PDB file of C-alpha atoms in Angstrom:
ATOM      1  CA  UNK A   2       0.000   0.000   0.000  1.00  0.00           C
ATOM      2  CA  UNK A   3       1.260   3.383  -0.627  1.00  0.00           C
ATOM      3  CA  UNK A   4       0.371   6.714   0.282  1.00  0.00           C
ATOM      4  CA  UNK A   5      -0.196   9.998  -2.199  1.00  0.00           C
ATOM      5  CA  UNK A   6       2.584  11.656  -3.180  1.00  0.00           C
ATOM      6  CA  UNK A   7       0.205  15.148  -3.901  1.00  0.00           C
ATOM      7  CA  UNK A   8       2.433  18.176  -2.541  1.00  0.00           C
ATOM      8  CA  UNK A   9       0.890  18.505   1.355  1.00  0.00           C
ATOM      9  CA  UNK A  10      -0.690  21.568   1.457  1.00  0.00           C
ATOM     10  CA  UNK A  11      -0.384  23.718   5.191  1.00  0.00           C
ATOM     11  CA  UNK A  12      -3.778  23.806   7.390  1.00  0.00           C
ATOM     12  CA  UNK A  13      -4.826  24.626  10.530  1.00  0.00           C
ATOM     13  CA  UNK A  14      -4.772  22.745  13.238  1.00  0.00           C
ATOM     14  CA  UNK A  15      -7.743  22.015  15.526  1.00  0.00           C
ATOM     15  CA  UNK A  16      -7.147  22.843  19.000  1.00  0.00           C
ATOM     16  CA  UNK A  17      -8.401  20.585  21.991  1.00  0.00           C
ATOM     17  CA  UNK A  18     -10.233  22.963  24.551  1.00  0.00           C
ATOM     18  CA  UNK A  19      -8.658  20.538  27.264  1.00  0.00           C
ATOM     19  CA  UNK A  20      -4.842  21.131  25.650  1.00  0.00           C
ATOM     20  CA  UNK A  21      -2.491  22.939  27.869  1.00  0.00           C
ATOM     21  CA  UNK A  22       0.755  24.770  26.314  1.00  0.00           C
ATOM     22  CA  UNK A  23       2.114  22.796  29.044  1.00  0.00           C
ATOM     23  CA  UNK A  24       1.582  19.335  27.586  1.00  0.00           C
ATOM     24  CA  UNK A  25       4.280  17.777  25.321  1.00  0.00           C
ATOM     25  CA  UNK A  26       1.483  17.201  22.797  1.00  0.00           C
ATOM     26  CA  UNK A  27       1.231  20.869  22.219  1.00  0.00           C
ATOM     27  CA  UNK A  28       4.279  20.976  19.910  1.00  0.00           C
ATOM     28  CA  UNK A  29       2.954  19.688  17.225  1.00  0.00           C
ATOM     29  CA  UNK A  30       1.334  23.333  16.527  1.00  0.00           C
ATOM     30  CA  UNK A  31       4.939  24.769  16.473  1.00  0.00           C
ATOM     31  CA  UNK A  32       6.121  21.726  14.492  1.00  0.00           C
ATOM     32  CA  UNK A  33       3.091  21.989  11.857  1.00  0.00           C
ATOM     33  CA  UNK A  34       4.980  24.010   9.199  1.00  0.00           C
ATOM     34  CA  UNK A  35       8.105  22.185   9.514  1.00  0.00           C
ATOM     35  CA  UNK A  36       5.823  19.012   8.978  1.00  0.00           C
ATOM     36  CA  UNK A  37       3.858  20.291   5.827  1.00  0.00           C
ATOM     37  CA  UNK A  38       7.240  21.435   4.572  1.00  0.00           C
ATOM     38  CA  UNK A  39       9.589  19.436   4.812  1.00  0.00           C
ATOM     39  CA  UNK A  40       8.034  15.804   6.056  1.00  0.00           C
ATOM     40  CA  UNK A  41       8.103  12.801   4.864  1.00  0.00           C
ATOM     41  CA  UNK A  42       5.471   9.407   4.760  1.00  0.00           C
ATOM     42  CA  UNK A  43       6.234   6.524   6.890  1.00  0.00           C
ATOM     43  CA  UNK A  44       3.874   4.145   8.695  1.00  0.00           C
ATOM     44  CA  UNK A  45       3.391   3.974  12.091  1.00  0.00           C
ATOM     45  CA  UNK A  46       1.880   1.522  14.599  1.00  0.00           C
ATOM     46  CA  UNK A  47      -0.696   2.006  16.816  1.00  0.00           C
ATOM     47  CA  UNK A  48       0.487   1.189  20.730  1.00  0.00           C
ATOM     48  CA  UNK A  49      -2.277   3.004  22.443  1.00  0.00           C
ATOM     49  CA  UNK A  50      -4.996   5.353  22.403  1.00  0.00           C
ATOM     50  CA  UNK A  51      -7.433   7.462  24.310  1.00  0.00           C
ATOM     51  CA  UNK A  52     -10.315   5.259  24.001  1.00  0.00           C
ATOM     52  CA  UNK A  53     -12.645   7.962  23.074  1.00  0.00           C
ATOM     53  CA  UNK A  54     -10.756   7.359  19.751  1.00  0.00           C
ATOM     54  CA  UNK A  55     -12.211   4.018  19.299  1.00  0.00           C
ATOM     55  CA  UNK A  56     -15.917   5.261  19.570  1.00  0.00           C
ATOM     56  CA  UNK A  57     -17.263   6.522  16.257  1.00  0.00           C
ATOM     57  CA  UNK A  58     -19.862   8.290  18.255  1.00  0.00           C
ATOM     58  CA  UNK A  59     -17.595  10.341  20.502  1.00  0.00           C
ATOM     59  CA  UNK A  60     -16.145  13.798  19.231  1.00  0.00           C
ATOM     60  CA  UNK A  61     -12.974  15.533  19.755  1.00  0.00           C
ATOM     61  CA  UNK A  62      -9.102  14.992  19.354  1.00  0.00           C
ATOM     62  CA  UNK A  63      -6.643  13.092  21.833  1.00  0.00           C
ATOM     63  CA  UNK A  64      -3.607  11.299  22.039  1.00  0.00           C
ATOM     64  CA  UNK A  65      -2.164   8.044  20.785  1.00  0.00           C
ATOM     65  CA  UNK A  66       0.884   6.002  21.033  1.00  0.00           C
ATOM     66  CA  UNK A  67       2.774   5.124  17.864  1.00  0.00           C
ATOM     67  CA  UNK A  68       6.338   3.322  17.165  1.00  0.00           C
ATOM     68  CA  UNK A  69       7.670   3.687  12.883  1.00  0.00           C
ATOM     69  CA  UNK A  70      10.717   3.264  11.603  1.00  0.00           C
ATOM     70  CA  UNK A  71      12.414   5.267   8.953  1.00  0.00           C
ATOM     71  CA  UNK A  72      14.526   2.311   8.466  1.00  0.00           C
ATOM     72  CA  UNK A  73      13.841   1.052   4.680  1.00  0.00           C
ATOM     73  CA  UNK A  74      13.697  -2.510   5.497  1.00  0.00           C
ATOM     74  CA  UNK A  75      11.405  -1.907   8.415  1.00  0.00           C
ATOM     75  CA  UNK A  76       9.475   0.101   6.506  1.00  0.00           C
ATOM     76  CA  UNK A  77       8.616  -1.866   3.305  1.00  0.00           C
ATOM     77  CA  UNK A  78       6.440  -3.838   5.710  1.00  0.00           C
ATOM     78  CA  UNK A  79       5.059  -1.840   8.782  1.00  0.00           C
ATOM     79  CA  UNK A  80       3.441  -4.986  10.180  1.00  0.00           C
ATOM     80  CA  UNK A  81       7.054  -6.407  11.331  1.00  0.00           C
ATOM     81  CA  UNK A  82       6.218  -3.794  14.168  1.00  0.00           C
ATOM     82  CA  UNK A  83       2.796  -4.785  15.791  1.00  0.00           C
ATOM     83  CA  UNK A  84       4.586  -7.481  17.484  1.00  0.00           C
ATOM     84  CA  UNK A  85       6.915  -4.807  19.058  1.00  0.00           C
ATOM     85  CA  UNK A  86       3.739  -2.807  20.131  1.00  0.00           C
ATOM     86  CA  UNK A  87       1.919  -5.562  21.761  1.00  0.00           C
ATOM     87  CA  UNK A  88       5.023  -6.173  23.549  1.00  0.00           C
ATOM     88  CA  UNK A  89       5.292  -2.826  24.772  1.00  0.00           C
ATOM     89  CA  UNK A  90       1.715  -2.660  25.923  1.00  0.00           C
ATOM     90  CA  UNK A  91       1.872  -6.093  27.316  1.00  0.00           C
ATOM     91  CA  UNK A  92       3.796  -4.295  29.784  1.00  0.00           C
ATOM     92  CA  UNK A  93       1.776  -1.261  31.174  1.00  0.00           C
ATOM     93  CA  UNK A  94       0.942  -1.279  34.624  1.00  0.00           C
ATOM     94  CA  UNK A  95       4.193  -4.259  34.981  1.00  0.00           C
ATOM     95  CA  UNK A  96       7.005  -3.907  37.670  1.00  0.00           C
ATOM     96  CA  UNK A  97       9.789  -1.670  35.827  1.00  0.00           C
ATOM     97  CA  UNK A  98      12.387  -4.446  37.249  1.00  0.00           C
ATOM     98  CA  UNK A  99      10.299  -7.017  35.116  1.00  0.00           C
ATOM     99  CA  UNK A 100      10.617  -5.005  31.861  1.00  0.00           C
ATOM    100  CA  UNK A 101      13.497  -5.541  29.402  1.00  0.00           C
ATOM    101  CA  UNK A 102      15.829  -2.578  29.601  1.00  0.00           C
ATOM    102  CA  UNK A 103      14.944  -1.454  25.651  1.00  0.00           C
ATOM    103  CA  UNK A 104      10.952  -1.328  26.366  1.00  0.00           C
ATOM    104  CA  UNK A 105      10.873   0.106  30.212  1.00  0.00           C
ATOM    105  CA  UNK A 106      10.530   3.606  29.291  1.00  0.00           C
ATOM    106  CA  UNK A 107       8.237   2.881  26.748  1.00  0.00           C
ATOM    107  CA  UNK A 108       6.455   0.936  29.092  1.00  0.00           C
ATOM    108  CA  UNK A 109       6.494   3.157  31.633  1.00  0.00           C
ATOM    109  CA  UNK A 110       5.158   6.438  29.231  1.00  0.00           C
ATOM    110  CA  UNK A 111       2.587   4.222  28.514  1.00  0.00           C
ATOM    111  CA  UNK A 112       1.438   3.425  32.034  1.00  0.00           C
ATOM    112  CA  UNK A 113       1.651   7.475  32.613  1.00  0.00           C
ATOM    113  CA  UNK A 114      -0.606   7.728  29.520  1.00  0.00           C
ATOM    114  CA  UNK A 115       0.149  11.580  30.005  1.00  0.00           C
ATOM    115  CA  UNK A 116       4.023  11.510  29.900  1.00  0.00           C
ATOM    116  CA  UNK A 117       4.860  12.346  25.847  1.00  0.00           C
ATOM    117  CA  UNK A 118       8.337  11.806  26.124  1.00  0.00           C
ATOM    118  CA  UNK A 119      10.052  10.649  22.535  1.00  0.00           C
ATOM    119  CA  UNK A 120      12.426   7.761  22.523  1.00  0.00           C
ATOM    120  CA  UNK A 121      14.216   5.756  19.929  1.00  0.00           C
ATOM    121  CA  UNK A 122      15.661   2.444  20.367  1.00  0.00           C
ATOM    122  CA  UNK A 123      16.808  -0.170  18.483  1.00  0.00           C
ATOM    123  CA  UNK A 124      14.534  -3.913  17.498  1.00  0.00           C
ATOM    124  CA  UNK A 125      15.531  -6.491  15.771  1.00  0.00           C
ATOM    125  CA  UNK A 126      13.824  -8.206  12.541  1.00  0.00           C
ATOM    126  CA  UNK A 127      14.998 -10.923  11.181  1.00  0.00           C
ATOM    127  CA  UNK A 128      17.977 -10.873  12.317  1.00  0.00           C
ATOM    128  CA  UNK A 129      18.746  -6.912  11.410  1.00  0.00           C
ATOM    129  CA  UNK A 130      18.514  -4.741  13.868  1.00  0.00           C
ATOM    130  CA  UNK A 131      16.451  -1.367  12.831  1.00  0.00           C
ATOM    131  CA  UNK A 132      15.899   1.653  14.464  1.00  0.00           C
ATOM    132  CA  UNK A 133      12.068   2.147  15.860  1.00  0.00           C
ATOM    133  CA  UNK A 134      10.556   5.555  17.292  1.00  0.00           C
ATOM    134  CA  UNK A 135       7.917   6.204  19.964  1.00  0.00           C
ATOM    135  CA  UNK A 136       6.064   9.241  19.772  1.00  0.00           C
ATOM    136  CA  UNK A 137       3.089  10.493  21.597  1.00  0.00           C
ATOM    137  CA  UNK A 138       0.861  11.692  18.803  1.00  0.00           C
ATOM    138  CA  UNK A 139      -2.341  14.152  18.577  1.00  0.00           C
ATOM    139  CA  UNK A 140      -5.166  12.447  16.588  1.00  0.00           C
ATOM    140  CA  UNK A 141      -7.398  14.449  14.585  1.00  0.00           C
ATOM    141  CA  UNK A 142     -10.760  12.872  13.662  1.00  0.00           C
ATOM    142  CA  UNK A 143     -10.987  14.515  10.520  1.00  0.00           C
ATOM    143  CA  UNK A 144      -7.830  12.905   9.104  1.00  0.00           C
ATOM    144  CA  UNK A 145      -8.696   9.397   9.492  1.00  0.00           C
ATOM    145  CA  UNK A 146     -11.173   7.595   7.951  1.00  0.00           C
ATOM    146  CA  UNK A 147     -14.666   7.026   9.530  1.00  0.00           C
ATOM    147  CA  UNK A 148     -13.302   9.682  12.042  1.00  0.00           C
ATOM    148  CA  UNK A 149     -12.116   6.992  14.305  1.00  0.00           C
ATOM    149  CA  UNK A 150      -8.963   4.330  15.116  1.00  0.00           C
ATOM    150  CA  UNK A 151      -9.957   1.013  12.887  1.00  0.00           C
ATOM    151  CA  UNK A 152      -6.969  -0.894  12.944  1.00  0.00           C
ATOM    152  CA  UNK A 153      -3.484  -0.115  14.001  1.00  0.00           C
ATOM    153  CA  UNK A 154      -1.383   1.024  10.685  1.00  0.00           C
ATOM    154  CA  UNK A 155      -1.852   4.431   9.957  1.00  0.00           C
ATOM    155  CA  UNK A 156       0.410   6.704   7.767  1.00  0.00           C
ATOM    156  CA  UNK A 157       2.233  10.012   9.420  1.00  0.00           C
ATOM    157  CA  UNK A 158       3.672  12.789   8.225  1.00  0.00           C
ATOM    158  CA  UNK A 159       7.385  13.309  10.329  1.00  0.00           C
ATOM    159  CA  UNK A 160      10.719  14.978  10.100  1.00  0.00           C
ATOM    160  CA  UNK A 161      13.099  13.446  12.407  1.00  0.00           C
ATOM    161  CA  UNK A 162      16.051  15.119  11.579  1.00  0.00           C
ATOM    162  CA  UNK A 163      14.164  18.716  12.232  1.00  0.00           C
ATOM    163  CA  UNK A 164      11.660  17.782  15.049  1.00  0.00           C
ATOM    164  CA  UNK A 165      10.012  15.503  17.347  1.00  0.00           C
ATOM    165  CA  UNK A 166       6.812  15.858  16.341  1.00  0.00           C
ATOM    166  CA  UNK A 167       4.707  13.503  14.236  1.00  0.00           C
ATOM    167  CA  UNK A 168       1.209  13.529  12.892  1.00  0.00           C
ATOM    168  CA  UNK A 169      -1.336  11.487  10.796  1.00  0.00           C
ATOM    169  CA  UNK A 170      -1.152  11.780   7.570  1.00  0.00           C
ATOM    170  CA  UNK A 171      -4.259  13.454   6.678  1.00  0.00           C
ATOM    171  CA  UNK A 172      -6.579  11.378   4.607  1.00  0.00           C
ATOM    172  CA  UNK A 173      -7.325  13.100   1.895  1.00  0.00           C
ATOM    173  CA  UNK A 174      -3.806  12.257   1.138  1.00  0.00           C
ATOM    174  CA  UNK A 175      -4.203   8.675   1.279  1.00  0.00           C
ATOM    175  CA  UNK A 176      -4.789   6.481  -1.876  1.00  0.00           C
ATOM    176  CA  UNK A 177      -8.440   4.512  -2.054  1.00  0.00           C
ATOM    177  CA  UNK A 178      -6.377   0.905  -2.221  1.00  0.00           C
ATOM    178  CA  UNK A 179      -4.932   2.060   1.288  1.00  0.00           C
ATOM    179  CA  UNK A 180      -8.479   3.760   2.646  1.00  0.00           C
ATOM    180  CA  UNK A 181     -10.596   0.249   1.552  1.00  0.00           C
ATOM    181  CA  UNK A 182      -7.733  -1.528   3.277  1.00  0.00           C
ATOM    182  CA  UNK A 183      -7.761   0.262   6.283  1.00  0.00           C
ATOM    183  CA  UNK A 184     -11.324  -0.071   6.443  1.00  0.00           C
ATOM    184  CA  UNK A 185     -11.612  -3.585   5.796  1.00  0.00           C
ATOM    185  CA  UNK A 186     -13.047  -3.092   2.094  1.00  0.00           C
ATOM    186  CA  UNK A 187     -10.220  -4.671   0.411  1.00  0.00           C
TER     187      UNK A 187
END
């Protein structure tokens, strides 16, 4: 599946009433233009969400937990990753001292559920080892289809070398083949 490669045009972002300047989350609406500008397309996996996200009757934005790779062999197939995020959720709410050293922070932001702290570590894939981010990441209904999480592969818009930040693609940027697969329609 791959993504559109129509120049990304800037918007405005939609602010959450309940967003504080404060929150780590907030960055992404300093980040935006560096994003439209100068991002690239990668895939991400899904490691959490606000469940709110999950309910196509609720409204408003909130946050999600996503690992990608901008590794080219990791990212030819993002599914190689889902088994690292259901390891790293398998381990919310675990003793720290139980945790492999690579996922415990991880594992630990995602028992916080408020702590957006980036990290990068390494995973290995038959038998390469490839570089994998975390990122916190603000979900906007309006970019995804159905305006709500189906599924966990979604494509986002980042610029690692510039800034932490990392959004959803916004789906009017995504091809039909990969909206019918995301939905289940393919």
């Amino acid at each position: 599946m791959r993504y559109s490669r129509k120049p990304i045009r800037f918007k405005i972002l939609p602010m959450p009433s309940w967003l504080r300047t404060t929150d780590g989350l907030y960055q992404i609406y300093k980040d935006k233009n560096t994003l439209f500008k100068h991002g690239k397309v990668y895939y991400a996996v899904l490691l959490q969400a606000n469940v709110a996200l999950f309910d196509p009757k609720k409204r408003g934005d909130y946050p999600a937990n996503f690992i990608y790779t901008t590794d080219e062999f990791g990212e030819s197939d993002p599914e190689i990753l889902k088994e690292t995020a259901h390891t790293i959720f398998s381990y919310k709410d675990k003793d720290p001292e139980t945790i492999p050293e690579q996922y415990r922070k991880a594992a630990s932001i995602v028992t916080a559920e408020t702590d957006r702290t980036s990290l990068e570590f390494p995973v290995t894939v038959d038998d390469r080892e490839i570089p994998v981010r975390f990122m916190s990441v603000m979900v906007f209904r309006k970019d995804i289809p159905g305006r709500f999480i189906q599924g966990s592969v979604y494509p986002i818009l980042a610029a690692p070398e510039l800034c932490d930040s990392i959004m959803i693609l916004p789906q009017k940027y995504w091809t039909g083949e990969f909206i019918a697969w995301k939905t289940g329609m393919l």
